[in-house]
PDB file of C-alpha atoms (C1' of nucleotides) in Angstrom:
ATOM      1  CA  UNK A   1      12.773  14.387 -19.266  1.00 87.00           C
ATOM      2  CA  UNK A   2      12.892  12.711 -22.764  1.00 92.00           C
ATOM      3  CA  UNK A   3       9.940  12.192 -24.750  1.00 93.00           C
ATOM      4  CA  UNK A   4       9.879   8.426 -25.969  1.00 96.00           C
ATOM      5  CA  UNK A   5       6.897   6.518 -27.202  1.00 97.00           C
ATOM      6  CA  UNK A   6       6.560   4.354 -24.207  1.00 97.00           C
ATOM      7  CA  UNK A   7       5.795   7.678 -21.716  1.00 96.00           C
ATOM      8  CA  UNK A   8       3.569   9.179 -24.426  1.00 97.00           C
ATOM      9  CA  UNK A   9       1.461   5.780 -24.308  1.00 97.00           C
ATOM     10  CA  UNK A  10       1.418   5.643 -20.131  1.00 95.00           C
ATOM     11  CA  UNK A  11       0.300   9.284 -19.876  1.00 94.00           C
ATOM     12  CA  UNK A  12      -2.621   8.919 -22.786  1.00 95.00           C
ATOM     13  CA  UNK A  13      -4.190   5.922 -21.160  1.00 95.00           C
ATOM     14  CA  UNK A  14      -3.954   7.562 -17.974  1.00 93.00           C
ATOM     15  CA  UNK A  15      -5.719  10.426 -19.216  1.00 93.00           C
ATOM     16  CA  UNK A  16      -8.430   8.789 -21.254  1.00 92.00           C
ATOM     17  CA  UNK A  17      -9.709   7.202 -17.906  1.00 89.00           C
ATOM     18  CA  UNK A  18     -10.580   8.500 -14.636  1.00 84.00           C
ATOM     19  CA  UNK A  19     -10.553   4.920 -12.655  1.00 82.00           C
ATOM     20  CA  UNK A  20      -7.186   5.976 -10.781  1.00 85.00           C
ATOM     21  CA  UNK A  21      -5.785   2.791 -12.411  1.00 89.00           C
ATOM     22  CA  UNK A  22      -2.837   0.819 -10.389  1.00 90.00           C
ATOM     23  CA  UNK A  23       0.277   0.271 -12.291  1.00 93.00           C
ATOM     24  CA  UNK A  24      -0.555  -3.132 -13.347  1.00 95.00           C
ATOM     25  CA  UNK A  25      -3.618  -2.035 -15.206  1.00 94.00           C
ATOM     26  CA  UNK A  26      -2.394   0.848 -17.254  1.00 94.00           C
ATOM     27  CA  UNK A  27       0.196  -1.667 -17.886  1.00 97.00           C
ATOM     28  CA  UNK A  28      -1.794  -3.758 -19.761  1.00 97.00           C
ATOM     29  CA  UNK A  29      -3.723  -0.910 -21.746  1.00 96.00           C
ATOM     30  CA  UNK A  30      -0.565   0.081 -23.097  1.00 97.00           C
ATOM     31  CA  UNK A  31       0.149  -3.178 -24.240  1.00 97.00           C
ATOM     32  CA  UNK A  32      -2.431  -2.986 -26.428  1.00 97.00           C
ATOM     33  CA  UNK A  33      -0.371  -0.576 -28.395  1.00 96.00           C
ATOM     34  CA  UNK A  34       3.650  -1.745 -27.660  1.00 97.00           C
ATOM     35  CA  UNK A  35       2.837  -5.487 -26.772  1.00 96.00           C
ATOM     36  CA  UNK A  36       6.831  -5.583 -25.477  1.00 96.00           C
ATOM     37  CA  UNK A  37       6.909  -2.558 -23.436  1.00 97.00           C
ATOM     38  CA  UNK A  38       7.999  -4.340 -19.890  1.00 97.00           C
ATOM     39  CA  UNK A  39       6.880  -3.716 -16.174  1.00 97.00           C
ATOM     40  CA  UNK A  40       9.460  -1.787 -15.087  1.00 97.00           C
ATOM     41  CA  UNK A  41       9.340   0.804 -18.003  1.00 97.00           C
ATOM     42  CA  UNK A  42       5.735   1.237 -16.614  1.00 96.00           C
ATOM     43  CA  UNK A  43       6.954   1.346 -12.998  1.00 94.00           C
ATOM     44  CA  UNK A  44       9.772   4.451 -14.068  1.00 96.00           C
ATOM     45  CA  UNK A  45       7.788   6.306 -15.843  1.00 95.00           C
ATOM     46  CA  UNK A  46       5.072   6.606 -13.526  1.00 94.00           C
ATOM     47  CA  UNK A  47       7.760   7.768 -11.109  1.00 92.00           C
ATOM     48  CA  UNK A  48       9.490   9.732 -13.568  1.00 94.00           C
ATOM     49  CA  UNK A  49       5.564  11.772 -14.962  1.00 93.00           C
ATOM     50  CA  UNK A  50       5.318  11.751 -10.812  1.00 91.00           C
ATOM     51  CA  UNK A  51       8.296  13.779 -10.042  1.00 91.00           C
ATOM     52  CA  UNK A  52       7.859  16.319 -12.821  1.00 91.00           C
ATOM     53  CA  UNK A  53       4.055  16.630 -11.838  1.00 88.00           C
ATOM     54  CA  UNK A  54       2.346  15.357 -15.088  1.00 92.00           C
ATOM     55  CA  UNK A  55       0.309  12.696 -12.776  1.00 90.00           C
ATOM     56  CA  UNK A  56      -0.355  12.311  -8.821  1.00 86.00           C
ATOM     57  CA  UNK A  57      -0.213   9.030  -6.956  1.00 85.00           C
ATOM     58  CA  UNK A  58      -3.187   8.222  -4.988  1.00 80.00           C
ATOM     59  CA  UNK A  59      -1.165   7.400  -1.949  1.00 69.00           C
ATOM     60  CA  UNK A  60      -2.944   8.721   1.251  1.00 58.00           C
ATOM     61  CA  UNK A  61      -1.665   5.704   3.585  1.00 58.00           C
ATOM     62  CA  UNK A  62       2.147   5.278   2.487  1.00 61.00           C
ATOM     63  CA  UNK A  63       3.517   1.861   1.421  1.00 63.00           C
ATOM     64  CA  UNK A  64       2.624  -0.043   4.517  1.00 67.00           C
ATOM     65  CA  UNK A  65      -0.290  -0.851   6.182  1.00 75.00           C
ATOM     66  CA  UNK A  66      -0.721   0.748   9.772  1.00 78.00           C
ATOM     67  CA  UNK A  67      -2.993  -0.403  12.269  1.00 79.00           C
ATOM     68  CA  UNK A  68      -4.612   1.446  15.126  1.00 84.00           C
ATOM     69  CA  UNK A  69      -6.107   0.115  18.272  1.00 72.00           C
ATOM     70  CA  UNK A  70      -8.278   3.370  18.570  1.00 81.00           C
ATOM     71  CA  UNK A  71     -11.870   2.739  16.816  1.00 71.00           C
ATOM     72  CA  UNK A  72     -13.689   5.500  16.603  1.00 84.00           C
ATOM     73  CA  UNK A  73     -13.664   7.424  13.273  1.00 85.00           C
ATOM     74  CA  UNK A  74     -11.162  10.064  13.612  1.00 90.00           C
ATOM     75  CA  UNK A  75      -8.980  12.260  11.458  1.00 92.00           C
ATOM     76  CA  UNK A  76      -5.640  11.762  10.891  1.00 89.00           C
ATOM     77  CA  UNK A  77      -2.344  14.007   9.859  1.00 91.00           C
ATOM     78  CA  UNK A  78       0.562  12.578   8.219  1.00 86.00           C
ATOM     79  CA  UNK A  79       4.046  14.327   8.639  1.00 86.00           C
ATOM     80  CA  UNK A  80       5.709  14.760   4.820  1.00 82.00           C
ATOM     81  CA  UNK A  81       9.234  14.811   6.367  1.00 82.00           C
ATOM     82  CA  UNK A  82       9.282  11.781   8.548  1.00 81.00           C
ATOM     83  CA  UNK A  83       5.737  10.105   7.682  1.00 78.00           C
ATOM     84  CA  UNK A  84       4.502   9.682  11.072  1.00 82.00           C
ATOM     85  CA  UNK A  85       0.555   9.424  11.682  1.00 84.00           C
ATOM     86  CA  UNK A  86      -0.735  11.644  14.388  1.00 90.00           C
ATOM     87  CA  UNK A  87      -4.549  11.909  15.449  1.00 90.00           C
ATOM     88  CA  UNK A  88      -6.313  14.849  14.881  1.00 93.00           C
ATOM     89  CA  UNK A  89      -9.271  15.538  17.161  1.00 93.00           C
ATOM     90  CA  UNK A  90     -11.498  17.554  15.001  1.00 95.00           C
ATOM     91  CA  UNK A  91     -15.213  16.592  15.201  1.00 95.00           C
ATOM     92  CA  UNK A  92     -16.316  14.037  12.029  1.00 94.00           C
ATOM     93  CA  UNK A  93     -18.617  16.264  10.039  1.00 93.00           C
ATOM     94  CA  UNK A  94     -20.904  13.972   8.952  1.00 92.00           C
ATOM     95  CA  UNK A  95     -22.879  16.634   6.898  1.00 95.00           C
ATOM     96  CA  UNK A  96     -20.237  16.170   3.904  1.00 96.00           C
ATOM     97  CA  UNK A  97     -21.163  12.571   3.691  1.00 97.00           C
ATOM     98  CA  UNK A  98     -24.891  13.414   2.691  1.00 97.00           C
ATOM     99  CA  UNK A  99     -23.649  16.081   0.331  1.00 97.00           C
ATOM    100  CA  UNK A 100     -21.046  13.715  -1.152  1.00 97.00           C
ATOM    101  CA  UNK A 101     -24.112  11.045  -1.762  1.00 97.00           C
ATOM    102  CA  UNK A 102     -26.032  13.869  -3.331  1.00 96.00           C
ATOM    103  CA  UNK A 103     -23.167  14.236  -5.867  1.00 95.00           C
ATOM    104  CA  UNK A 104     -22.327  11.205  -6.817  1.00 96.00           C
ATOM    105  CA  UNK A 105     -26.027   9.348  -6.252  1.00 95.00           C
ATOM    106  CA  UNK A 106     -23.439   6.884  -4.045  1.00 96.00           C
ATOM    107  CA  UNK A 107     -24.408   5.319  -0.882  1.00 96.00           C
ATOM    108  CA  UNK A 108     -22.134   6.796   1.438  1.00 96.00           C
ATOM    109  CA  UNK A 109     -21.084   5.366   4.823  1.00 93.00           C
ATOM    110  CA  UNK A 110     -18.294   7.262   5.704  1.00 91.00           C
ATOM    111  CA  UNK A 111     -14.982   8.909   5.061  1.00 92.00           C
ATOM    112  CA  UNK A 112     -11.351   9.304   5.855  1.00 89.00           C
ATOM    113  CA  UNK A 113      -9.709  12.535   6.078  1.00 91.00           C
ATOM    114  CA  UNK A 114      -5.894  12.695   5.990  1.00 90.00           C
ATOM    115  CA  UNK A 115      -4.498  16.253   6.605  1.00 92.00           C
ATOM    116  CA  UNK A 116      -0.409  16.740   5.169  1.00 89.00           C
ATOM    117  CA  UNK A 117       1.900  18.909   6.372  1.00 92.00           C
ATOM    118  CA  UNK A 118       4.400  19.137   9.128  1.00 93.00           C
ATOM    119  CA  UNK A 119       4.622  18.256  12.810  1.00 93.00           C
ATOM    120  CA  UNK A 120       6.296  20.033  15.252  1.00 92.00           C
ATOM    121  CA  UNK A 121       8.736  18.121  15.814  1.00 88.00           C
ATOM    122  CA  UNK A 122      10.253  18.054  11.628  1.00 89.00           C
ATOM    123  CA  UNK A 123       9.764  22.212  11.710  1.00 86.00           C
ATOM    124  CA  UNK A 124      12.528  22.437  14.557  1.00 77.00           C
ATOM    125  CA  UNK A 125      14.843  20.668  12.461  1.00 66.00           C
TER     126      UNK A 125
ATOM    127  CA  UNK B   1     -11.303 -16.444  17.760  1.00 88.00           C
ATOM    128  CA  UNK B   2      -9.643 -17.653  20.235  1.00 93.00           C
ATOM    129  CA  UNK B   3      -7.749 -15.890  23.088  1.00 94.00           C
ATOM    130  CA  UNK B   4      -3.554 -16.571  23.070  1.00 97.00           C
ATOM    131  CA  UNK B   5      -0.877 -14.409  24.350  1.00 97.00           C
ATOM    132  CA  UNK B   6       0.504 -14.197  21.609  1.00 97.00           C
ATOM    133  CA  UNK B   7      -3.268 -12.143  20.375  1.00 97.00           C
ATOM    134  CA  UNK B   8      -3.296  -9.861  23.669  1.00 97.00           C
ATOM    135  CA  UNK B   9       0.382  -9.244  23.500  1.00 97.00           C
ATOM    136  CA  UNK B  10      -0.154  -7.635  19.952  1.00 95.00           C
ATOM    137  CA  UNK B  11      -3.497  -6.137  21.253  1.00 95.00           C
ATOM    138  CA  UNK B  12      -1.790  -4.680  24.386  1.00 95.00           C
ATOM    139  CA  UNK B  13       1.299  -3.408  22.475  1.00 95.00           C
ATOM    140  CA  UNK B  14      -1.179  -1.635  19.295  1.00 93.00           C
ATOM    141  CA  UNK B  15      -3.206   0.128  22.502  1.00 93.00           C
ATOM    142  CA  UNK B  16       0.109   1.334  24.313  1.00 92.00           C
ATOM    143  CA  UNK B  17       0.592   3.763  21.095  1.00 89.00           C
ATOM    144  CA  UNK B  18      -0.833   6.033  19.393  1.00 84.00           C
ATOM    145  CA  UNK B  19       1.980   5.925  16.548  1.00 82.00           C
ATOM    146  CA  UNK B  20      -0.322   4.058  14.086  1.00 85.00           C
ATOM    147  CA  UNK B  21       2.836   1.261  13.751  1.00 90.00           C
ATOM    148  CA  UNK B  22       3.263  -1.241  10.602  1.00 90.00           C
ATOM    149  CA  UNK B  23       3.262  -4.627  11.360  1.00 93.00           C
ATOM    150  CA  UNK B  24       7.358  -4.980  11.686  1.00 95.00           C
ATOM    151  CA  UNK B  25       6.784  -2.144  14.421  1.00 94.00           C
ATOM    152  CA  UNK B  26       4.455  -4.025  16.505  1.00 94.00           C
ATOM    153  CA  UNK B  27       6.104  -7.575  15.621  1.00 97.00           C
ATOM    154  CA  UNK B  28       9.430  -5.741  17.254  1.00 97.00           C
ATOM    155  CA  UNK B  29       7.603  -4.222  20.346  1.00 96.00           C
ATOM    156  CA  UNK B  30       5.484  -7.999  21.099  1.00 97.00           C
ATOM    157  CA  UNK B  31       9.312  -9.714  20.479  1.00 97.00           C
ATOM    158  CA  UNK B  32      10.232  -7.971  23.848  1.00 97.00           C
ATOM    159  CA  UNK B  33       7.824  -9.623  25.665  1.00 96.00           C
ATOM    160  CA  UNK B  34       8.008 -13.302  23.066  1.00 97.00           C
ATOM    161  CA  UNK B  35      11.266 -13.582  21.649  1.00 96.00           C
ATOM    162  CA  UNK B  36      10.205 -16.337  19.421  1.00 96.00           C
ATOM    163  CA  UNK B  37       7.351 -15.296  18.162  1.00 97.00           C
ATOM    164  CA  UNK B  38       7.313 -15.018  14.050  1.00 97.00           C
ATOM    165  CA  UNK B  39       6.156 -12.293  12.109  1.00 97.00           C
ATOM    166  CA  UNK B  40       3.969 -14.562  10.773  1.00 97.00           C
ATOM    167  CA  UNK B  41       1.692 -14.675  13.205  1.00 98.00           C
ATOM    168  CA  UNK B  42       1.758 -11.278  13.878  1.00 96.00           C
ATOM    169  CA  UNK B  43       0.255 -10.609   9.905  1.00 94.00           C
ATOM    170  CA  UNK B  44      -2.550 -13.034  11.189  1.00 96.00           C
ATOM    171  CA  UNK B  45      -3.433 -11.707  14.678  1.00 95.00           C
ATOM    172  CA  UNK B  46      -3.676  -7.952  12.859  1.00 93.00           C
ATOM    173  CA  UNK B  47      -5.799  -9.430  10.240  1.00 93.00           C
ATOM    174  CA  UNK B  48      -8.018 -11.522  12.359  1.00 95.00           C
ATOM    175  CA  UNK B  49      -8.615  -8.130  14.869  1.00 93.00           C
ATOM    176  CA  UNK B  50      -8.907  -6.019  11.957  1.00 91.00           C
ATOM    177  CA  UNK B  51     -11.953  -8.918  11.424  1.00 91.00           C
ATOM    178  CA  UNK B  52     -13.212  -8.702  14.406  1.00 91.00           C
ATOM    179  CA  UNK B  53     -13.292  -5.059  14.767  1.00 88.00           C
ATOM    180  CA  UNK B  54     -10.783  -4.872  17.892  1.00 92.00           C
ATOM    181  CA  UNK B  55      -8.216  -2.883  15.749  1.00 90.00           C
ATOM    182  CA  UNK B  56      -8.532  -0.777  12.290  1.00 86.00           C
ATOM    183  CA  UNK B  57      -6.295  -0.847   9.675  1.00 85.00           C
ATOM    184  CA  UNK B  58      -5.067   2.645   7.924  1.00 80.00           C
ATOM    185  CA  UNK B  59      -5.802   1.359   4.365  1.00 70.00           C
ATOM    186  CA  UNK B  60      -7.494   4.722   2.920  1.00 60.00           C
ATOM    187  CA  UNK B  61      -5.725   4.027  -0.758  1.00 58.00           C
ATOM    188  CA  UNK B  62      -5.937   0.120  -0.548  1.00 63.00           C
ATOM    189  CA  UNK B  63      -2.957  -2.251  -0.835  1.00 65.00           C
ATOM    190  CA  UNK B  64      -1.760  -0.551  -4.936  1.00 69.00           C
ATOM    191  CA  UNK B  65      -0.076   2.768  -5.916  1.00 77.00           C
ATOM    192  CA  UNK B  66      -2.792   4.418  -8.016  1.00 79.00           C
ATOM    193  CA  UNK B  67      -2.006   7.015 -10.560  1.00 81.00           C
ATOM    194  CA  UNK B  68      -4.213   9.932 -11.600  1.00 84.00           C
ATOM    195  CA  UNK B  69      -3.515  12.643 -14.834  1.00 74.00           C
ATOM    196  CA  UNK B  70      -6.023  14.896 -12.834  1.00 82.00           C
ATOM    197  CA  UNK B  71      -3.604  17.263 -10.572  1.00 73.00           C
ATOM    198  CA  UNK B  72      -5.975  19.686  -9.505  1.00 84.00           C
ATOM    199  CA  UNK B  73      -6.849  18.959  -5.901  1.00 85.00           C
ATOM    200  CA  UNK B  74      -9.895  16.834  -5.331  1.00 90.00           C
ATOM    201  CA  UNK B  75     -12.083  14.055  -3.246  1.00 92.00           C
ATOM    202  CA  UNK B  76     -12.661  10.845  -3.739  1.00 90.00           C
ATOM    203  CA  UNK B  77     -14.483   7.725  -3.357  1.00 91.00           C
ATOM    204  CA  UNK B  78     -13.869   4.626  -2.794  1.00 86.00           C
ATOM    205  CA  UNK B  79     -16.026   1.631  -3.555  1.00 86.00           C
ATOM    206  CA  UNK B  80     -16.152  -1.283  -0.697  1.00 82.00           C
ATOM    207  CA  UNK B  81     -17.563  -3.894  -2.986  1.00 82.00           C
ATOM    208  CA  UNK B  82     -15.847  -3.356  -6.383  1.00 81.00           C
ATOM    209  CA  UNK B  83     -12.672  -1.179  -4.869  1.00 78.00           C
ATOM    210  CA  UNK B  84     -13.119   1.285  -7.617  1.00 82.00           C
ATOM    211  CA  UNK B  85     -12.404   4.848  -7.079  1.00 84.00           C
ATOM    212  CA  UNK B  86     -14.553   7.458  -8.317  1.00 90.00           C
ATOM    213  CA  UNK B  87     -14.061  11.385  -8.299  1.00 90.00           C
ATOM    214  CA  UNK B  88     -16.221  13.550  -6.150  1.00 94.00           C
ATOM    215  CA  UNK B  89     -16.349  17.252  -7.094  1.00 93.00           C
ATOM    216  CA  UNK B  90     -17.783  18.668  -4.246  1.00 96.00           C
ATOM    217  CA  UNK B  91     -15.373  21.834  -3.130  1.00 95.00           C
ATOM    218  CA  UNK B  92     -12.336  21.675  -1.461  1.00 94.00           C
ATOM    219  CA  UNK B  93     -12.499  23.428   2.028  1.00 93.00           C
ATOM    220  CA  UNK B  94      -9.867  25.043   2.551  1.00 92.00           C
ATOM    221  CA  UNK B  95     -10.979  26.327   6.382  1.00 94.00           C
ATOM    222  CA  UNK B  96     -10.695  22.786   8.032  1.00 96.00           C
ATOM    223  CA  UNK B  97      -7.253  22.610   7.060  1.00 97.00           C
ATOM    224  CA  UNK B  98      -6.423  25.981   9.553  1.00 97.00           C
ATOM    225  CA  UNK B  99      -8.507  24.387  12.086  1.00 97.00           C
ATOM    226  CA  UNK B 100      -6.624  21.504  11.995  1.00 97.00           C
ATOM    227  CA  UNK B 101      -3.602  23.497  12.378  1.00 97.00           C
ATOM    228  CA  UNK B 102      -5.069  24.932  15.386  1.00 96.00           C
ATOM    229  CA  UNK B 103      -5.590  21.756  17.157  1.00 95.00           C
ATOM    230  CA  UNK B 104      -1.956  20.548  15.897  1.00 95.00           C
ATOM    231  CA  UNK B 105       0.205  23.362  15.988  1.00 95.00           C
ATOM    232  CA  UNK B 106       1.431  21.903  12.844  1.00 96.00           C
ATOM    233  CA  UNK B 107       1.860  23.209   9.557  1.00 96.00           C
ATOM    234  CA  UNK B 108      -0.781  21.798   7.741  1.00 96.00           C
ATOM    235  CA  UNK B 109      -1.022  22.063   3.995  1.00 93.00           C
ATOM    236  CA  UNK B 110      -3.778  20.360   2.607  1.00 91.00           C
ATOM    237  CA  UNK B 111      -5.821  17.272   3.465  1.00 92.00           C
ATOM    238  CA  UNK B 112      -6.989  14.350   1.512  1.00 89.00           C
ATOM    239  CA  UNK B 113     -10.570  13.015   1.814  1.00 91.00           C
ATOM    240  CA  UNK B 114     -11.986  10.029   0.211  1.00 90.00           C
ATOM    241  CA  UNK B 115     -15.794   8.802   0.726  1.00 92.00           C
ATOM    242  CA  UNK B 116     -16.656   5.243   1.038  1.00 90.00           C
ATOM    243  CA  UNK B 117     -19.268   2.968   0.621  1.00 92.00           C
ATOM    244  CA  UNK B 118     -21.403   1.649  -2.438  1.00 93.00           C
ATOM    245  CA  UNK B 119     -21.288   2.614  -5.967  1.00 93.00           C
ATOM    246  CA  UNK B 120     -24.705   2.941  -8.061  1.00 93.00           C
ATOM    247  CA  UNK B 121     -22.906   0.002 -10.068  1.00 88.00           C
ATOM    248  CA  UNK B 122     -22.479  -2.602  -6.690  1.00 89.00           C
ATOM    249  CA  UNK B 123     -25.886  -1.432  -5.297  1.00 87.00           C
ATOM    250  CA  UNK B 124     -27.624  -3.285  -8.178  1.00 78.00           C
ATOM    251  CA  UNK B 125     -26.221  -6.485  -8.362  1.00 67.00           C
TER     252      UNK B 125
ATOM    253  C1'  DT C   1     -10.792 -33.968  22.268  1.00 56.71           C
ATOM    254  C1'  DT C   2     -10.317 -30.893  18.599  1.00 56.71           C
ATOM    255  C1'  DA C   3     -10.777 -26.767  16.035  1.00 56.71           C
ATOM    256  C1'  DG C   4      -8.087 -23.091  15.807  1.00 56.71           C
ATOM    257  C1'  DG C   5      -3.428 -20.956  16.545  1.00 56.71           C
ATOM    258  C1'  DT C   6       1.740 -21.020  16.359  1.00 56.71           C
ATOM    259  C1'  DG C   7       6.499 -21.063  14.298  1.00 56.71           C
ATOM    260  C1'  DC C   8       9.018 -21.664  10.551  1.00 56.71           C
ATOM    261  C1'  DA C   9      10.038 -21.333   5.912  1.00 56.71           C
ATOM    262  C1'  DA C  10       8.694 -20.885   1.345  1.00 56.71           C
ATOM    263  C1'  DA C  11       5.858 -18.580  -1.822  1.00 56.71           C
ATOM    264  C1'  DA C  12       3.378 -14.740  -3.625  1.00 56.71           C
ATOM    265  C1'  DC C  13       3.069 -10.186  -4.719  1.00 56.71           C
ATOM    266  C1'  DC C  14       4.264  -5.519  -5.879  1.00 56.71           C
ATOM    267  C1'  DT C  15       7.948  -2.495  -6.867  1.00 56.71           C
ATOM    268  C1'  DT C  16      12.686  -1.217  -7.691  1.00 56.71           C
ATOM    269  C1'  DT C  17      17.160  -1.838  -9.732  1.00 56.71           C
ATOM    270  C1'  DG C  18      21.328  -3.383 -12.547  1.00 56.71           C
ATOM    271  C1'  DC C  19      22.857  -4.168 -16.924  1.00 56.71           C
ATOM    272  C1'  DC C  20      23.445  -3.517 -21.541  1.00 56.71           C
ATOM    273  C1'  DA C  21      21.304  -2.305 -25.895  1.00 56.71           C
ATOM    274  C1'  DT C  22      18.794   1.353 -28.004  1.00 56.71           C
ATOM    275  C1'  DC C  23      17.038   5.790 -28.992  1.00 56.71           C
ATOM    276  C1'  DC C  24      16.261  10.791 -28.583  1.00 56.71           C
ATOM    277  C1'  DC C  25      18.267  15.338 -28.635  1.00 56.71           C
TER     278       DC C  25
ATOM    279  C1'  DG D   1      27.929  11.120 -29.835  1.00 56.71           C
ATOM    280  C1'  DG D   2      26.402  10.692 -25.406  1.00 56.71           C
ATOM    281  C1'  DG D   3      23.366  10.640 -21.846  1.00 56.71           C
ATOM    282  C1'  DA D   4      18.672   9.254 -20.967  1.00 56.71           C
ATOM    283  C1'  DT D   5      15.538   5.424 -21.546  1.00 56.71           C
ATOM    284  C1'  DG D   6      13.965   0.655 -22.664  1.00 56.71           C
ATOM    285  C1'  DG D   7      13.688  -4.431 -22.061  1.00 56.71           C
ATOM    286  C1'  DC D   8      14.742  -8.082 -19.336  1.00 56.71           C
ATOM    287  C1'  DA D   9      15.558 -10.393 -15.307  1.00 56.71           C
ATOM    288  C1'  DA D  10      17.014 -10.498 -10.748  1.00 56.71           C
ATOM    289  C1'  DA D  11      16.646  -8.516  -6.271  1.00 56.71           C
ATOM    290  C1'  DG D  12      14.128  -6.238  -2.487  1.00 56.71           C
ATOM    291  C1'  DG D  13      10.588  -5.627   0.740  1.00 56.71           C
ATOM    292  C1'  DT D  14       6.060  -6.650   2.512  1.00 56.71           C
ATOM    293  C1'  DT D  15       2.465  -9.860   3.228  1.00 56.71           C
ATOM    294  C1'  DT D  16       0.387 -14.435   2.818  1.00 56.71           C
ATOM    295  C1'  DT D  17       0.339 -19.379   3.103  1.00 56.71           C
ATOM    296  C1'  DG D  18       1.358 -24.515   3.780  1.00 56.71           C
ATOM    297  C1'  DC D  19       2.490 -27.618   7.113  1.00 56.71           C
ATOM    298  C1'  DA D  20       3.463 -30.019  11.275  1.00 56.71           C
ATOM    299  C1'  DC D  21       3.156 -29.204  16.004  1.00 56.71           C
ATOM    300  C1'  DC D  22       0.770 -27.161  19.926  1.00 56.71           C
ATOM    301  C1'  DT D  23      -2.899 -25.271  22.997  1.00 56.71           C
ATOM    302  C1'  DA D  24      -7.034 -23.025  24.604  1.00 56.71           C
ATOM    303  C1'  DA D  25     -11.731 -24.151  25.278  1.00 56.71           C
TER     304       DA D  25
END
DNA sequence: TTAGGTGCAAAACCTTTGCCATCCC
DNA sequence: GGGATGGCAAAGGTTTTGCACCTAA
């Protein structure tokens, strides 16, 4: 991967904040320093510092939104290989929600746990 | 909200699965049953029953990519009011990932957990 | 009767991509 | 020099919206 002024400019601004900033936002911070850099440069390089593991994308849900007709809070597990949602039945431990508040001096209501891996079904094949 | 068959179709089709379908899913499964119904309508029945608490939408991350420079594993929180997302450095526990696995029988390889509710910020105002 | 819902199509929005010029190695 | 990258604009895919017609209450 080449160094070039534009990547050097995404990656500081993402490092000088810790607001998990979309791509439209760190797009305009680094206008502030190449006013012509475009959109997409942002876009590829964010996938390009991505792949080689300078940055992570924040992306527990996948593109699309998914809806569920079940209600009660339960944990989920997303398949890496063929991004299917399964349920997990694991009691909610709502213990971590108190400790989280105590951290962060946040009201907390809740919170969504996402396990990663792979189903049964992708480790046959 | 009114009750149309076009509403309990989409209801009836989201509580037949436990797949956690995107709309285009669900708006192919309710064409079965209404051919000429338009995806359309299908955004605004999820939306209203999402409203109304019949259905939840899988939206841990919100609609955006976000982009962090911190790759060490770690929680997060999410804002309701302001959508901003905070870090939480409580530990990372490791053990509920194996009990997941145990309930599964998948490989599971980590898990992503993000708090929500009110930041000190939101509660003021 | 009428407020709310539908179908259709267009618009909005975010993200990716093609093309050619430019720049880094 | 030559392949990777940038800027620009167009395309792609998902979701929302405006509007005229319809329908459940």
């Amino acid at each position: 991967m080449r160094r070039t002024k534009q990547k050097e400019a995404i990656l500081e601004v993402l490092r000088g904040t810790t607001s998990h900033p979309t791509a439209d936002w760190v797009y305009n911070e680094v206008r502030k320093d190449i006013p012509n850099i475009s959109l997409g440069t942002v876009y590829r390089n964010l996938r390009l510092l991505c792949q080689s593991g300078e940055i992570l994308e924040l992306d527990p849900c996948g593109a699309l939104s998914r809806f569920d007709a079940r209600r009660d809070n339960h944990y989920h597990f997303r398949c890496e290989k063929c991004d299917r949602v399964f349920d997990v039945d694991l009691p909610v431990d709502g213990e971590i929600d108190r400790r989280a508040a105590q951290k962060t001096g946040f009201e907390v209501s809740s919170h969504w746990l996402e396990f990663r891996g792979v189903c049964r079904n992708c480790q046959e094949s």
